[in-house]
CSV table of C-alpha atoms in Angstrom, one decimal:
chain,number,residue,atom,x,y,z
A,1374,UNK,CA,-19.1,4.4,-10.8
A,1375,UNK,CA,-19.6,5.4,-7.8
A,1376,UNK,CA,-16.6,4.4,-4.7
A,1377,UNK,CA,-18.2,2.3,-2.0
A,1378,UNK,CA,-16.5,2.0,1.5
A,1379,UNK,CA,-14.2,-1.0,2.5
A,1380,UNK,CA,-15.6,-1.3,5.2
A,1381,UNK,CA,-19.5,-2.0,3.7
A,1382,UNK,CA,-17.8,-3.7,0.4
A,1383,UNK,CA,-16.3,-6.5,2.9
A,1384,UNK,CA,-20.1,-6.8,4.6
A,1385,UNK,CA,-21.6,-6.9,1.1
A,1386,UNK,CA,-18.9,-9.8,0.1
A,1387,UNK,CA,-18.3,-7.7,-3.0
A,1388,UNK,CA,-15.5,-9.3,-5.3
A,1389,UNK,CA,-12.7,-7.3,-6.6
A,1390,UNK,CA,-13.9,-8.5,-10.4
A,1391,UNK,CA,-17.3,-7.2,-10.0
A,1392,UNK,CA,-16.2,-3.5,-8.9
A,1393,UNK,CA,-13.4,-2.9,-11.0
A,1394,UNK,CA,-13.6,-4.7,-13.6
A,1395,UNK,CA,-11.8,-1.3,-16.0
A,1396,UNK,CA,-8.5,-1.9,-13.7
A,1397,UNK,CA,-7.6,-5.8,-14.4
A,1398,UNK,CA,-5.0,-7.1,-16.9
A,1399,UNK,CA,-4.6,-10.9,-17.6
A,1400,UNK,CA,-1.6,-12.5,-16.1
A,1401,UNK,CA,1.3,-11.4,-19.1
A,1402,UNK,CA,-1.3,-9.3,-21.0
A,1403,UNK,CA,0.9,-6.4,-21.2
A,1404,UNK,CA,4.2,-5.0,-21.6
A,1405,UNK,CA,6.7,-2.5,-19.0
A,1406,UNK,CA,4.8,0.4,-20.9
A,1407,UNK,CA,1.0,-0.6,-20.9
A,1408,UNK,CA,1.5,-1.7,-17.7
A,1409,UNK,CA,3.4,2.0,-16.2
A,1410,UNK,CA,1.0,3.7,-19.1
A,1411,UNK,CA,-2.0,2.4,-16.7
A,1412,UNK,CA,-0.7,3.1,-13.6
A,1413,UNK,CA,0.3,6.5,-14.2
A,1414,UNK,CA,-3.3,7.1,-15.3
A,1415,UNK,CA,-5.1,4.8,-12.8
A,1416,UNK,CA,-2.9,4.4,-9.7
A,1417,UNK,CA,-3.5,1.2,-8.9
A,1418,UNK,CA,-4.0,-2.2,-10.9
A,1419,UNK,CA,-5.3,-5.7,-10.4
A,1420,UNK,CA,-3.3,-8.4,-12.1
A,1421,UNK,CA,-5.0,-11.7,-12.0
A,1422,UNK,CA,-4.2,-15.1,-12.5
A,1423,UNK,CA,-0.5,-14.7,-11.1
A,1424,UNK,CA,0.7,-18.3,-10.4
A,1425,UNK,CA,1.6,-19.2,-6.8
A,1426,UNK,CA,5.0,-20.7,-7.8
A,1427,UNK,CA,7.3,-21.9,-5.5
A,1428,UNK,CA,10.2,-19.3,-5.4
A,1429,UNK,CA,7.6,-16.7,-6.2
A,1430,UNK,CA,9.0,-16.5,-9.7
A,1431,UNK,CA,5.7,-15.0,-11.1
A,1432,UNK,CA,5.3,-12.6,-8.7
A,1433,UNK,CA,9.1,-11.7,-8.9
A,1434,UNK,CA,8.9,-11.6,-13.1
A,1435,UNK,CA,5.7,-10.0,-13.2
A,1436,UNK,CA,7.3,-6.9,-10.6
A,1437,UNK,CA,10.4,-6.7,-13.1
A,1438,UNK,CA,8.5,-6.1,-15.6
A,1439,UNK,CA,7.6,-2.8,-13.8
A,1440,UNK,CA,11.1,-1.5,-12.7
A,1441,UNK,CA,14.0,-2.4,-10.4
A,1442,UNK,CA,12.6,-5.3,-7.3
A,1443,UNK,CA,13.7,-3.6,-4.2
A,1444,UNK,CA,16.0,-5.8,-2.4
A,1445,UNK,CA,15.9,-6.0,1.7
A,1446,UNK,CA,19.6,-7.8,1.9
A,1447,UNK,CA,20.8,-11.3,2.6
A,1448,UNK,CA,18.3,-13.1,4.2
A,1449,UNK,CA,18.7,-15.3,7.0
A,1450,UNK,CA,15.5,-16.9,8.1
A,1451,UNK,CA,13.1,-14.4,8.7
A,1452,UNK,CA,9.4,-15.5,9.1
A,1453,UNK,CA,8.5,-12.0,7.7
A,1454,UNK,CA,10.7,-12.6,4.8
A,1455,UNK,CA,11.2,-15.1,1.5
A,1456,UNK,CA,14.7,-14.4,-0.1
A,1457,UNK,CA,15.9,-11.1,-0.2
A,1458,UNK,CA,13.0,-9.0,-2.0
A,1459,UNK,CA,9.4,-10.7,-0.7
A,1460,UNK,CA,7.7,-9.6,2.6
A,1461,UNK,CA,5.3,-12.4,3.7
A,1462,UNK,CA,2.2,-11.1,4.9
A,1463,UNK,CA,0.2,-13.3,7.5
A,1464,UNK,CA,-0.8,-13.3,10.9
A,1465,UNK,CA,2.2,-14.8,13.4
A,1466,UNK,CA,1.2,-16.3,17.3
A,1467,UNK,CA,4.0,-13.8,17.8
A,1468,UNK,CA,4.0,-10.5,16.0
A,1469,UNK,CA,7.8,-9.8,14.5
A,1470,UNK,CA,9.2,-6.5,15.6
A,1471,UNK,CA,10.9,-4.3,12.9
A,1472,UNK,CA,14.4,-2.9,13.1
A,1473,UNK,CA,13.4,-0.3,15.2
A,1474,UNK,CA,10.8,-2.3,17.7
A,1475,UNK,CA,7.8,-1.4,16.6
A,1476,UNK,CA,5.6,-4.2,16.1
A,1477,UNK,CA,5.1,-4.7,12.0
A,1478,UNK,CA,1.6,-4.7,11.4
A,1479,UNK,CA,1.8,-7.0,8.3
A,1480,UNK,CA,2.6,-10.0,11.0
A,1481,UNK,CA,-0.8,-9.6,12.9
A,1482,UNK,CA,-4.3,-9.7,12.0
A,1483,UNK,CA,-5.4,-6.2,13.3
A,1484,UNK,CA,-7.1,-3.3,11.3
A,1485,UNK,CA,-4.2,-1.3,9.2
A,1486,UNK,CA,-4.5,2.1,8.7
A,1487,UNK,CA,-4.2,3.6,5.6
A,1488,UNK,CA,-0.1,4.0,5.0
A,1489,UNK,CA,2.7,4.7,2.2
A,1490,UNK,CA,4.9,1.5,2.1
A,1491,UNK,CA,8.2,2.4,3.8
A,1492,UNK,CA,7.5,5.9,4.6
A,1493,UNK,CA,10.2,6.5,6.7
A,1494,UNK,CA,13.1,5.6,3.5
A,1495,UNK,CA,14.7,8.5,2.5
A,1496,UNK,CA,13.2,6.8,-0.8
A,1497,UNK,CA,9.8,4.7,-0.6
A,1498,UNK,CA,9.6,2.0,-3.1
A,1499,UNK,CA,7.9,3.6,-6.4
A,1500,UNK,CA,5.6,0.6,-6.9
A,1501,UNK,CA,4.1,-1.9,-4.5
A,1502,UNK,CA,2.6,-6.0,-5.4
A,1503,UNK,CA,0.5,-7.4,-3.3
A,1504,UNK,CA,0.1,-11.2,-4.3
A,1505,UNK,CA,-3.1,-13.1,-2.9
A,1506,UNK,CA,-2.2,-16.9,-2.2
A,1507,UNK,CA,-4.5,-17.5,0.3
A,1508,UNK,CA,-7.4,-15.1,0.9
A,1509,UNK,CA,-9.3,-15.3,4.4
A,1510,UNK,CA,-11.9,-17.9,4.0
A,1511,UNK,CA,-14.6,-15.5,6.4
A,1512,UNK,CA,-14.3,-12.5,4.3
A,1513,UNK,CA,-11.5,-10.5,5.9
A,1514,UNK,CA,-8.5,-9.0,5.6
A,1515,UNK,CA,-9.9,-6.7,2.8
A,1516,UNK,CA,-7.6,-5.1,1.1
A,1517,UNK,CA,-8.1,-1.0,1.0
A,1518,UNK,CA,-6.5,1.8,-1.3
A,1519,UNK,CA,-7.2,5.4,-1.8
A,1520,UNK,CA,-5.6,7.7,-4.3
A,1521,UNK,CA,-4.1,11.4,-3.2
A,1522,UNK,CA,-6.7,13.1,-5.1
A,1523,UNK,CA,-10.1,11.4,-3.1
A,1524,UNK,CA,-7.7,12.3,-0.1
A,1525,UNK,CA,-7.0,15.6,-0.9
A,1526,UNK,CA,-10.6,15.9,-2.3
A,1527,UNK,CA,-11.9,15.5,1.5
A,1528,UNK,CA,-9.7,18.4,2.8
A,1529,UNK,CA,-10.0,22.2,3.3
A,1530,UNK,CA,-7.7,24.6,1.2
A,1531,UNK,CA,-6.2,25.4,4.4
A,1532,UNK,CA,-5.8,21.9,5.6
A,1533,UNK,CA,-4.2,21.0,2.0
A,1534,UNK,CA,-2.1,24.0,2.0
A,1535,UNK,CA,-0.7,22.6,5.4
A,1536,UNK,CA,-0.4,19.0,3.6
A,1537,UNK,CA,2.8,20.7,1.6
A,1538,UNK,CA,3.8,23.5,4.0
A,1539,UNK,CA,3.9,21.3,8.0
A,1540,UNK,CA,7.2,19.3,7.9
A,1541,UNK,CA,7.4,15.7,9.5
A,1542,UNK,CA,9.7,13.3,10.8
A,1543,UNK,CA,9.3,9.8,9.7
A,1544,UNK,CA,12.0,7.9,11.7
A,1545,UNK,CA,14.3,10.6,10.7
A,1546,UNK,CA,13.5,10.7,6.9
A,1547,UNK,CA,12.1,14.6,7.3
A,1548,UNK,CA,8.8,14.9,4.4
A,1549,UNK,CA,5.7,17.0,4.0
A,1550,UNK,CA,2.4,14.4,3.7
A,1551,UNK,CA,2.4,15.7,0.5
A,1552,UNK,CA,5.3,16.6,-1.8
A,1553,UNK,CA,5.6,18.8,-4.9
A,1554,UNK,CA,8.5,17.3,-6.6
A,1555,UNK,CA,10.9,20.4,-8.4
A,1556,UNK,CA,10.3,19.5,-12.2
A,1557,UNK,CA,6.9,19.8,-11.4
A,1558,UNK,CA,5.6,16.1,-12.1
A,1559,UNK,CA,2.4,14.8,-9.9
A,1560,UNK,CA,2.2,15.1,-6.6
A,1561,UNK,CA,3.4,12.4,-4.1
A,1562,UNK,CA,2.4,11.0,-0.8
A,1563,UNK,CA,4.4,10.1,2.5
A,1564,UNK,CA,2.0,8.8,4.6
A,1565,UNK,CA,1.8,6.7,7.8
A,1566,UNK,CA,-0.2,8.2,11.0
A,1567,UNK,CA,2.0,6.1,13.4
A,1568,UNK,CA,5.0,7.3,12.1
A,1569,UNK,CA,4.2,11.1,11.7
A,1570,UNK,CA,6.3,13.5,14.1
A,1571,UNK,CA,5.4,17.1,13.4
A,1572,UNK,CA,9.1,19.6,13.1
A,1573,UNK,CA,7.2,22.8,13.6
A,1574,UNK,CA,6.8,24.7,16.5
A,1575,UNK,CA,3.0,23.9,16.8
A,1576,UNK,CA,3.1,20.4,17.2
A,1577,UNK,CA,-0.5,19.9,18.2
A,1578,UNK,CA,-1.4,21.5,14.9
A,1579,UNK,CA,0.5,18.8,12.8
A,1580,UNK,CA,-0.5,15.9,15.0
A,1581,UNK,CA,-4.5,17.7,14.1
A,1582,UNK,CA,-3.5,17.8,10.6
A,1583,UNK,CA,-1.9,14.0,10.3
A,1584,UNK,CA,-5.5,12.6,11.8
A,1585,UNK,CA,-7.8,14.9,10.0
A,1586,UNK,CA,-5.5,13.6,7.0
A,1587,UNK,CA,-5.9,9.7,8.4
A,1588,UNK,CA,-9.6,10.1,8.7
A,1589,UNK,CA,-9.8,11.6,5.5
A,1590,UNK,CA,-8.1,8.7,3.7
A,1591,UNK,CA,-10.2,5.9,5.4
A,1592,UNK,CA,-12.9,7.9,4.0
A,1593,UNK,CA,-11.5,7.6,0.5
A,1594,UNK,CA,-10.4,4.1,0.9
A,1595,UNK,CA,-12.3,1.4,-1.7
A,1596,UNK,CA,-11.9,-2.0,-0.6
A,1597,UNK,CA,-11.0,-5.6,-2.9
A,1598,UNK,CA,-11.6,-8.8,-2.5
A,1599,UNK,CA,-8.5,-10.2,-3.6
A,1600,UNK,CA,-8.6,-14.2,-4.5
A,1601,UNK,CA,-6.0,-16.7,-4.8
A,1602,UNK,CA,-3.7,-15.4,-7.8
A,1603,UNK,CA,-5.2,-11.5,-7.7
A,1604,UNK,CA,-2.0,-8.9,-7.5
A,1605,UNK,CA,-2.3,-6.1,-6.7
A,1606,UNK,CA,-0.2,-3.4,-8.0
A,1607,UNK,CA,-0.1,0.3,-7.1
A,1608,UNK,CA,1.9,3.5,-7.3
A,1609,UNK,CA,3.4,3.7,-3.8
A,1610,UNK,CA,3.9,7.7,-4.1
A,1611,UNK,CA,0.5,8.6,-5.3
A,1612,UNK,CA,-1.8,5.5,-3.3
A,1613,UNK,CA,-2.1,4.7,0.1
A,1614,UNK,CA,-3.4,1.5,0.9
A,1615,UNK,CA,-4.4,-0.8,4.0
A,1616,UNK,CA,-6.3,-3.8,5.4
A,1617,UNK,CA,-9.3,-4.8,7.2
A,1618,UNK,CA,-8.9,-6.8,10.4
A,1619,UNK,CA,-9.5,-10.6,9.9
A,1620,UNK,CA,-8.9,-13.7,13.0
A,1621,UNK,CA,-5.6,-14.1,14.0
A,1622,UNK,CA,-5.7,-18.1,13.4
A,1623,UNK,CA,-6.8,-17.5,9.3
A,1624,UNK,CA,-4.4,-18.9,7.0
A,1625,UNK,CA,-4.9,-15.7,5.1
A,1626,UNK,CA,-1.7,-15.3,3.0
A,1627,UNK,CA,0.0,-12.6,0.7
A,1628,UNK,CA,3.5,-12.1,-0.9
A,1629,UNK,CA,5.0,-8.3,-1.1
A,1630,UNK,CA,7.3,-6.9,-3.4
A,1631,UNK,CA,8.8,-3.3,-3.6
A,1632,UNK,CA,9.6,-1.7,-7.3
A,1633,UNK,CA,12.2,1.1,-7.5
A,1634,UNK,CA,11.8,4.3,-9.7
A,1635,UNK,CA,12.5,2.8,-13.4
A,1636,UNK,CA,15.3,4.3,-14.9
């Protein structure tokens, strides 16, 4: 089958059943290994029918089922946040700045790029859940993912030779765009265009390099129509993903949870 665009899948109204239909296991159809089996071949999954509890305790079982939920620390009130390990994921009158002041994208309704979950950690949470509650009711927000290989598929040798070679500074976490871990397992992804500082001497270069490579990721980038109950679940190291814009006063609502590296 074919990828279509995001960007003409949210004009077409295209629903996330319909398109990829081989990547969507029944809410506790599966065990910790089908469920890493399929995401280490597939990248990405679609879990649907994920109750919207109160205390997202589906979403919170279904991501331990993966590996170890990521935890943020104590919380205390955060409109960004529910309990220590769920990011809320809706458009705010006022936009929440991060710990660094930057403005976090998940708190407005603008176009997101196509990104690596906490690039700048020294470690990036292995897997990522996206939980649909409340999609937008005029078609936005679509949510967008590309896998490293369409990515890398759009590039020249040269320009994925420079993917592992160029070093980068994400907040201070220092990462090739692409990484070839020592024990030779898949390659991963660090990825985040507004975060990317290039370390070499030809910094215009890198910046080149970090567009061609955001460009070439938009190009790759499916999109799905998540409904109320969809999760989506991907491999953080090997997927980037993203989001359409949608109007700032929809009551378009998602739950995020970070999985560690299982032991």
């Amino acid at each position: 089958m074919a990828a279509t665009s995001a960007r003409a899948e949210q004009c077409a109204g295209a629903s996330a059943r319909a398109l990829h239909a081989g990547r969507i296991v029944g809410y506790g159809d599966y065990t910790s290994e089908s469920l890493r089996a399929r995401l280490a071949e597939q990248g990405w999954l679609l879990v649907a029918g994920v109750p919207c509890w109160i205390g997202n305790t589906a979403l919170l079982d279904l991501a331990a089922t993966i590996g170890p939920i990521k935890s943020h620390g104590p919380y205390r009130g955060d409109l960004a946040r529910e309990g220590e390990s769920v990011n809320i994921i809706r458009a705010l009158p006022e936009p929440i700045p991060d710990v660094s002041g930057k403005i976090m994208l998940s708190t407005m309704a603008v176009d997101h790029h196509m990104h690596t979950d906490e690039s700048f950690f020294a470690t990036p949470s292995r897997y990522v859940l996206l939980h649909c509650w409340r999609p937008d009711p005029a078609g936005g927000g679509l949510n967008t993912v590309a896998d490293l290989a369409d990515v890398l598929a759009r590039l020249t040798d040269a320009e994925r030779a420079d993917c592992v070679r160029l070093r980068y500074s994400w907040r201070g976490v220092e990462s090739p765009i692409v990484g070839a871990p020592p024990d030779g397992g898949p390659l991963r992804v660090r990825f985040n265009v507004r975060e990317a500082q290039c370390l070499e001497r030809d910094t215009a270069a890198g910046d080149a390099l970090a567009q061609r490579f955001a460009h070439a990721a938009e190009e790759a980038a499916v999109g799905l129509a998540l409904g109320p109950g969809d999760c989506l679940v991907l491999d953080n190291w090997r997927v980037l993903h993203g989001r359409t814009a949608f109007a700032p006063d929809s009551p378009r609502l998602l739950k995020r949870v970070g999985v560690g590296e299982p032991a």
